[in-house]
XYZ file of N, CA and C in Angstrom:
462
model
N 1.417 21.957 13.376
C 1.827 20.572 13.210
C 3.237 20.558 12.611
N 4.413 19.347 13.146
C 5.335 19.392 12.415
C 5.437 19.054 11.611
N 6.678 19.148 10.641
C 6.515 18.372 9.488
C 7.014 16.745 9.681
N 7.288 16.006 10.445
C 7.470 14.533 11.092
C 5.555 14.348 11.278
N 5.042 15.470 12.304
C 3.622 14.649 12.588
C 2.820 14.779 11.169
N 2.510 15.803 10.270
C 1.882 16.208 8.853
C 2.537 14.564 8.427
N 3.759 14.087 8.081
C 4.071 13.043 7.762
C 3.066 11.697 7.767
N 3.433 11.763 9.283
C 2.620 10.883 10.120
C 1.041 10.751 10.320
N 0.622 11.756 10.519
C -1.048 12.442 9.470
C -1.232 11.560 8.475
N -0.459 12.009 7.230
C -1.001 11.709 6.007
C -0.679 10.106 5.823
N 0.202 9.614 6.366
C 0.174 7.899 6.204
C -0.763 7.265 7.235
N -1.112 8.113 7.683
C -2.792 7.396 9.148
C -3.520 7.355 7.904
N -3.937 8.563 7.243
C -4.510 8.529 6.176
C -4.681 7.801 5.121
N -3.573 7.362 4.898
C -3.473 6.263 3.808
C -4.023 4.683 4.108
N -3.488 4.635 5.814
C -4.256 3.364 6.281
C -5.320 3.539 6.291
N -6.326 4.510 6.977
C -7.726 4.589 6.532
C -8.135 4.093 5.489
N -7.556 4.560 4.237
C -8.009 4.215 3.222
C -8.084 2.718 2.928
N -6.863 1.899 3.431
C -6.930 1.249 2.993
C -7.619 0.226 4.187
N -7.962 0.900 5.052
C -8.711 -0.333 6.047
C -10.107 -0.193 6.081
N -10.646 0.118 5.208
C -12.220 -0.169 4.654
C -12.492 -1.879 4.983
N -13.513 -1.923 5.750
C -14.191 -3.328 5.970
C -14.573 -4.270 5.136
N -15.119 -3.389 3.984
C -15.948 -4.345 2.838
C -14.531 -4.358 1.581
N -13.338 -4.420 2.239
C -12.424 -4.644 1.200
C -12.348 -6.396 1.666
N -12.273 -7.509 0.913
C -12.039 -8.933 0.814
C -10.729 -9.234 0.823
N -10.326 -8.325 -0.259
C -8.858 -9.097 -0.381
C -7.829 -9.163 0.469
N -6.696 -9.939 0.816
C -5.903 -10.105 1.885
C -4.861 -8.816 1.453
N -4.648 -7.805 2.740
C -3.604 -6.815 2.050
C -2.318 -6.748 2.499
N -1.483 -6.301 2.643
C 0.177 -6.103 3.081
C 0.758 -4.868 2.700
N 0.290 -3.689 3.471
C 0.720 -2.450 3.491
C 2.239 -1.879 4.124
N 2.549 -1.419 3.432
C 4.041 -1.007 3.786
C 3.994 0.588 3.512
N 4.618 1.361 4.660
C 5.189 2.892 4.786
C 7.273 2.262 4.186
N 7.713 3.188 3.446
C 8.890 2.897 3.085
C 9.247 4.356 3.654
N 10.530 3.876 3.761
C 11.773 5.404 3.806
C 11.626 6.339 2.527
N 12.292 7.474 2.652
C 12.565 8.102 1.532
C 13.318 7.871 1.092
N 13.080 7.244 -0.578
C 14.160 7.315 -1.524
C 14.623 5.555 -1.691
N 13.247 4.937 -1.417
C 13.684 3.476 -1.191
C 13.016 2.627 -2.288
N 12.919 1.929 -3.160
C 12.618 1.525 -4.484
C 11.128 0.855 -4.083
N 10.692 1.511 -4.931
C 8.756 0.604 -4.851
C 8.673 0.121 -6.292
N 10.080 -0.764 -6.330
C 9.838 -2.088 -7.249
C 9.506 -3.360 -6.857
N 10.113 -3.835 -5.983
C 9.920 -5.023 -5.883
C 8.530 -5.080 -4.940
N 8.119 -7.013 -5.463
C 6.751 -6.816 -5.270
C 6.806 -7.232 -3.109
N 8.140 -7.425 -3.063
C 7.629 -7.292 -1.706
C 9.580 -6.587 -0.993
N 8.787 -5.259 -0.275
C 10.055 -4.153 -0.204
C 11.247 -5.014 1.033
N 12.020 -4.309 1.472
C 13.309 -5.446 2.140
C 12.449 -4.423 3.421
N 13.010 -5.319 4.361
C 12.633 -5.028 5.703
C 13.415 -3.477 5.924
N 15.120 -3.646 5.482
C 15.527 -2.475 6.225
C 14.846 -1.221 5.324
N 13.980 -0.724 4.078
C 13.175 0.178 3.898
C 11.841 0.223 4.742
N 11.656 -0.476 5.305
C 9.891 -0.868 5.691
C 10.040 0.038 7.223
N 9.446 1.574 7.200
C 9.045 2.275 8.463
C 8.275 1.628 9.110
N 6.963 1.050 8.883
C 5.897 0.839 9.054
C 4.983 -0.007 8.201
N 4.386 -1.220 9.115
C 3.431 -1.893 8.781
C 2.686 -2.532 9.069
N 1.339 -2.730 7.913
C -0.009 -3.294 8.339
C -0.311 -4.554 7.763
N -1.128 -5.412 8.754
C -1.480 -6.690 7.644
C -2.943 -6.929 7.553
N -3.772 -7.640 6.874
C -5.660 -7.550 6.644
C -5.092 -9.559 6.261
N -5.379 -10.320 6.976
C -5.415 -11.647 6.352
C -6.757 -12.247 7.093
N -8.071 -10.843 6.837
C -9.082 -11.496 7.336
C -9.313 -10.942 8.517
N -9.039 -10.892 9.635
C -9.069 -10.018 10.760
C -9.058 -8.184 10.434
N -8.749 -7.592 9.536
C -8.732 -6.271 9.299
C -7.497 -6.042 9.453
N -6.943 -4.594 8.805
C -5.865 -3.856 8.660
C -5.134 -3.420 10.082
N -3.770 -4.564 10.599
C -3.605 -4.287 11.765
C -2.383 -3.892 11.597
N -1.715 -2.758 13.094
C -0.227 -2.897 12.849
C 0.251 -4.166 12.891
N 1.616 -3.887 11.625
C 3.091 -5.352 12.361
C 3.954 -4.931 12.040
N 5.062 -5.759 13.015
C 6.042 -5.926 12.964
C 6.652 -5.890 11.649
N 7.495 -4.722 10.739
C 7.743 -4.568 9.527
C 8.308 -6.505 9.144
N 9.393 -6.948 10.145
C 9.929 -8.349 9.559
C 9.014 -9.134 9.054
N 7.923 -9.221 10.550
C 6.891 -10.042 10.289
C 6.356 -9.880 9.073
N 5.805 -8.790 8.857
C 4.738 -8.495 7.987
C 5.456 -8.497 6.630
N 6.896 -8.806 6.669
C 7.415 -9.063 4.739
C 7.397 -10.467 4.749
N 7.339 -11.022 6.046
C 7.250 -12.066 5.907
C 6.361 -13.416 5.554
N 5.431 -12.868 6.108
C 3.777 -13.126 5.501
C 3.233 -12.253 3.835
N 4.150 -11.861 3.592
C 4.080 -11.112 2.203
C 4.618 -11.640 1.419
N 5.732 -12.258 1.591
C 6.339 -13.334 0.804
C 5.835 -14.432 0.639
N 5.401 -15.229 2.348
C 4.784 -16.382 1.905
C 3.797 -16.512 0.961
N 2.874 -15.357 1.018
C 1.659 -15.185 0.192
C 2.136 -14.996 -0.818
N 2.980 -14.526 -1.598
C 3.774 -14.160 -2.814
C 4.001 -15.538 -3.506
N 4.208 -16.799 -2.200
C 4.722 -17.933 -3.047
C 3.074 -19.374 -3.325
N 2.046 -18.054 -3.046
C 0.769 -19.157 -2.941
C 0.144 -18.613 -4.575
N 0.346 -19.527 -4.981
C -0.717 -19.277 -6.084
C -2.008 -20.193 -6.369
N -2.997 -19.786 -6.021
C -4.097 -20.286 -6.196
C -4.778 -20.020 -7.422
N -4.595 -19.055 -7.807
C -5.114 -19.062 -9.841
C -4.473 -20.051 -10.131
N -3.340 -21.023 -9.853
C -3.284 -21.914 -11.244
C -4.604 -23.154 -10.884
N -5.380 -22.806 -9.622
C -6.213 -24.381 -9.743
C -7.660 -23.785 -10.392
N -8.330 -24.502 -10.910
C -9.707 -24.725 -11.413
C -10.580 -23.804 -10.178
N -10.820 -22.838 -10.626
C -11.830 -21.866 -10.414
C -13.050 -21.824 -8.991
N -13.511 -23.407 -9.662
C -14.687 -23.678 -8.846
C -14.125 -24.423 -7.641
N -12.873 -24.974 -7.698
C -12.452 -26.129 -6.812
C -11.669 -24.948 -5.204
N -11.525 -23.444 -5.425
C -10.981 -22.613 -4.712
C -11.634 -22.292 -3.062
N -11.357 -22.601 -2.461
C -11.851 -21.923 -0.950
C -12.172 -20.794 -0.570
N -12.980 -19.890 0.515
C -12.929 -18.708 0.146
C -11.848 -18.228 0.724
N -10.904 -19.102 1.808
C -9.537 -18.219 1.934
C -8.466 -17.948 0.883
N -8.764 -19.563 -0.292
C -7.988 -19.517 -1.328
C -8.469 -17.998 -2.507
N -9.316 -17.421 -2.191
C -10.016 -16.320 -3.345
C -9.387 -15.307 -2.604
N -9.493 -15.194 -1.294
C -9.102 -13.997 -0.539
C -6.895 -14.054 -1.089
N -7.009 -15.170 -0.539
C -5.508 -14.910 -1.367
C -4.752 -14.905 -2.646
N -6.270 -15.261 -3.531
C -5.679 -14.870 -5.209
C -5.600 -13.125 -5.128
N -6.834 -13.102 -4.293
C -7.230 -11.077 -4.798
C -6.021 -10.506 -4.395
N -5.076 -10.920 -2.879
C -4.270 -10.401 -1.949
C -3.423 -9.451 -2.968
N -3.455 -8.356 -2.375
C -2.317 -6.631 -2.736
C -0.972 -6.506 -1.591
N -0.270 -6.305 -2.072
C 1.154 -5.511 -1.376
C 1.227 -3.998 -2.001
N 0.706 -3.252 -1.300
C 0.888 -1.761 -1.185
C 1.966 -1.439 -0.648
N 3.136 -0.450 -1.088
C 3.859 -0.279 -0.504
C 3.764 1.965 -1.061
N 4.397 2.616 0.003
C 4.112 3.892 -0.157
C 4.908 4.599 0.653
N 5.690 5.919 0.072
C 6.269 7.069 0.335
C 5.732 8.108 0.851
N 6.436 8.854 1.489
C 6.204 10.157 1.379
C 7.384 11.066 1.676
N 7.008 12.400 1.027
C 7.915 13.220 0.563
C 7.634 14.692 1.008
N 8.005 15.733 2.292
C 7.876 16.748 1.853
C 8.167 17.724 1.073
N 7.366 18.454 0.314
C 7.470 19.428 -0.841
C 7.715 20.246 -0.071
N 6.877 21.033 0.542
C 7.131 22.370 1.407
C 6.153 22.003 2.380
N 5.842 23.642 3.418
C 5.312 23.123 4.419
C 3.464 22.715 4.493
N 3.245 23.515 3.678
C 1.862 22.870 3.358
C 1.971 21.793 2.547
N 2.472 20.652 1.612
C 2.237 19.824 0.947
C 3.358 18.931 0.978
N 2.810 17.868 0.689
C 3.397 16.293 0.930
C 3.676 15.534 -0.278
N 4.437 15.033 -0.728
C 3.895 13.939 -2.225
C 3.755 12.852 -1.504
N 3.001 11.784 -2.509
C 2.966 10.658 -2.293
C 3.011 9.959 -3.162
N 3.942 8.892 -3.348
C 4.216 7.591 -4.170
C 3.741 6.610 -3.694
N 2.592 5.854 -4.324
C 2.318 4.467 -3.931
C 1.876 3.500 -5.412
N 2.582 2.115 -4.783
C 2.688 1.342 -5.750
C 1.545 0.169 -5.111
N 0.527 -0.030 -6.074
C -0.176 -1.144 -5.520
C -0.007 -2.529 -6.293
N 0.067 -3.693 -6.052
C 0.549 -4.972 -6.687
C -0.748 -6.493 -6.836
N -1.359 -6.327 -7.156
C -1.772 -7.811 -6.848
C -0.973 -9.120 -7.455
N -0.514 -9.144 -5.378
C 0.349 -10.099 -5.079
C 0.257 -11.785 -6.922
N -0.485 -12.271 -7.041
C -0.829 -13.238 -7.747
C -1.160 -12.650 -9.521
N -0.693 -11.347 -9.846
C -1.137 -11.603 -11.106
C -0.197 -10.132 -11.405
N 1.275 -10.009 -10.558
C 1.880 -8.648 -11.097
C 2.432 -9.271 -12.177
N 3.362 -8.399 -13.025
C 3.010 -7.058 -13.445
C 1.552 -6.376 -13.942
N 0.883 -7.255 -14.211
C -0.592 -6.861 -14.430
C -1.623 -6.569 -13.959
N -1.355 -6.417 -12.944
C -2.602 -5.748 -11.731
C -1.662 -4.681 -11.016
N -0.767 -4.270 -10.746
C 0.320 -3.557 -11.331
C -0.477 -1.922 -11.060
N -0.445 -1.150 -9.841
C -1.166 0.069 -10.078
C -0.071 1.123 -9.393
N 0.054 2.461 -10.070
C 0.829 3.219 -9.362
C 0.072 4.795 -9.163
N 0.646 5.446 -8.320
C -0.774 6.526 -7.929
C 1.026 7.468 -7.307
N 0.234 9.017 -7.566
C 1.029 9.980 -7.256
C 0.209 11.161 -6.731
N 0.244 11.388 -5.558
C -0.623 12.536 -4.821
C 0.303 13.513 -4.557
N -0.720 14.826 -4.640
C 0.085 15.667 -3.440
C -1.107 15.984 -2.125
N -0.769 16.075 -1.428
C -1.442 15.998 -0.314
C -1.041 17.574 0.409
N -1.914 18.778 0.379
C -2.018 20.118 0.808
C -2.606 20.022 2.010
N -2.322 20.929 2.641
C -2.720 21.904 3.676
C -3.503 22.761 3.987
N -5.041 22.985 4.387
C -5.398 24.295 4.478
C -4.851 24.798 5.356
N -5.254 26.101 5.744
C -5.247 26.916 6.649
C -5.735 26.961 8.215
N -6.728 26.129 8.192
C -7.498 25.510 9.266
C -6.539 24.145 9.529
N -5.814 23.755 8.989
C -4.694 22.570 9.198
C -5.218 21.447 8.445
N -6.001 21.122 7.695
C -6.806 20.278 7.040
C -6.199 19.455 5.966
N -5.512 18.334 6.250
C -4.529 17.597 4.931
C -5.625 17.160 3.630
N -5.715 17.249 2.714
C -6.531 16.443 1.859
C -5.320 16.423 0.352
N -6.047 15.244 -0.514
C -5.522 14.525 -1.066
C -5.495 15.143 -2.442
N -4.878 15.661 -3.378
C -4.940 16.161 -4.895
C -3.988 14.815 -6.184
N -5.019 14.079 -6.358
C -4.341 13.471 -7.495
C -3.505 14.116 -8.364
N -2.255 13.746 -8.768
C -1.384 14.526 -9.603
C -1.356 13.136 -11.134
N -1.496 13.220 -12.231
C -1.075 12.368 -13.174
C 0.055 12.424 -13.507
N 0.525 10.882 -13.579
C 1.768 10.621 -13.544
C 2.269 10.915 -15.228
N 3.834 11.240 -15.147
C 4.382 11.447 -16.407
C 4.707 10.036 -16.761
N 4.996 10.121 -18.062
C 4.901 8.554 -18.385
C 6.258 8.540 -19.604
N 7.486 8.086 -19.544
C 8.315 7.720 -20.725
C 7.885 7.499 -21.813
N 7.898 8.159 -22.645
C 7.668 7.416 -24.182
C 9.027 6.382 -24.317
């Protein structure tokens, strides 16, 4: 495998993960370039390789424009500020809604890093999750996933 398809592997992978059925919340997955900031809660189009959207139908490809674009709008819905009980269930699906956005990096030829920043869209900085993998190689060609803990600034 090259190291472009191993790439390409391990971010199929990542959509897997994140296209589980019994997930509710509305999502907005983004593949970024290398070396492209996974600060903001929704990334600029010209970083965005690749992307997926879940607004209920499941985790589909889009169009990177499209899909910041419906990331934003959702960015500007806030449904936590109304009364709890008075919410719809599309309005719940779009309090829960996440913008994932995620890297990757080859280390060498068996292993990959991965940077991903997860956000819930309606309540960042505080729902606010960041995750750092390395992702190896067997021998049999087999990618799997090794949590690495992140260093942290004092």
């Amino acid at each position: 495998m090259s190291a472009i398809e191993a790439l390409d592997h391990v971010a199929a992978r990542i959509v897997a993960r994140y296209s589980n059925p019994s997930r509710k919340a509305y999502t907005y997955l983004f593949r970024l370039r290398l070396g492209a900031p996974l600060t903001a809660l929704v990334p600029a189009v010209s970083d965005v390789i690749a992307a997926w959207v879940d607004e209920g139908s499941g985790l589909l490809p889009t169009e990177p424009h499209e899909a910041v674009a419906r990331c934003q709008s959702a960015a500007r819905i806030k449904p936590h500020t109304e009364p709890p009980h008075t919410l719809t269930p599309h309005q719940r699906k779009q309090m829960m809604a996440r913008a994932i956005q995620f890297s990757l990096q080859p280390v060498a030829e068996d292993e990959i890093a991965l940077h991903l920043v997860s956000r819930a869209i309606g309540f960042s900085p505080k729902g606010d999750r960041e995750v750092v993998e390395a992702w190896r190689c067997t021998d049999d060609g087999t990618w799997y996933s090794v949590y690495r803990e992140q260093e942290r600034a004092e």
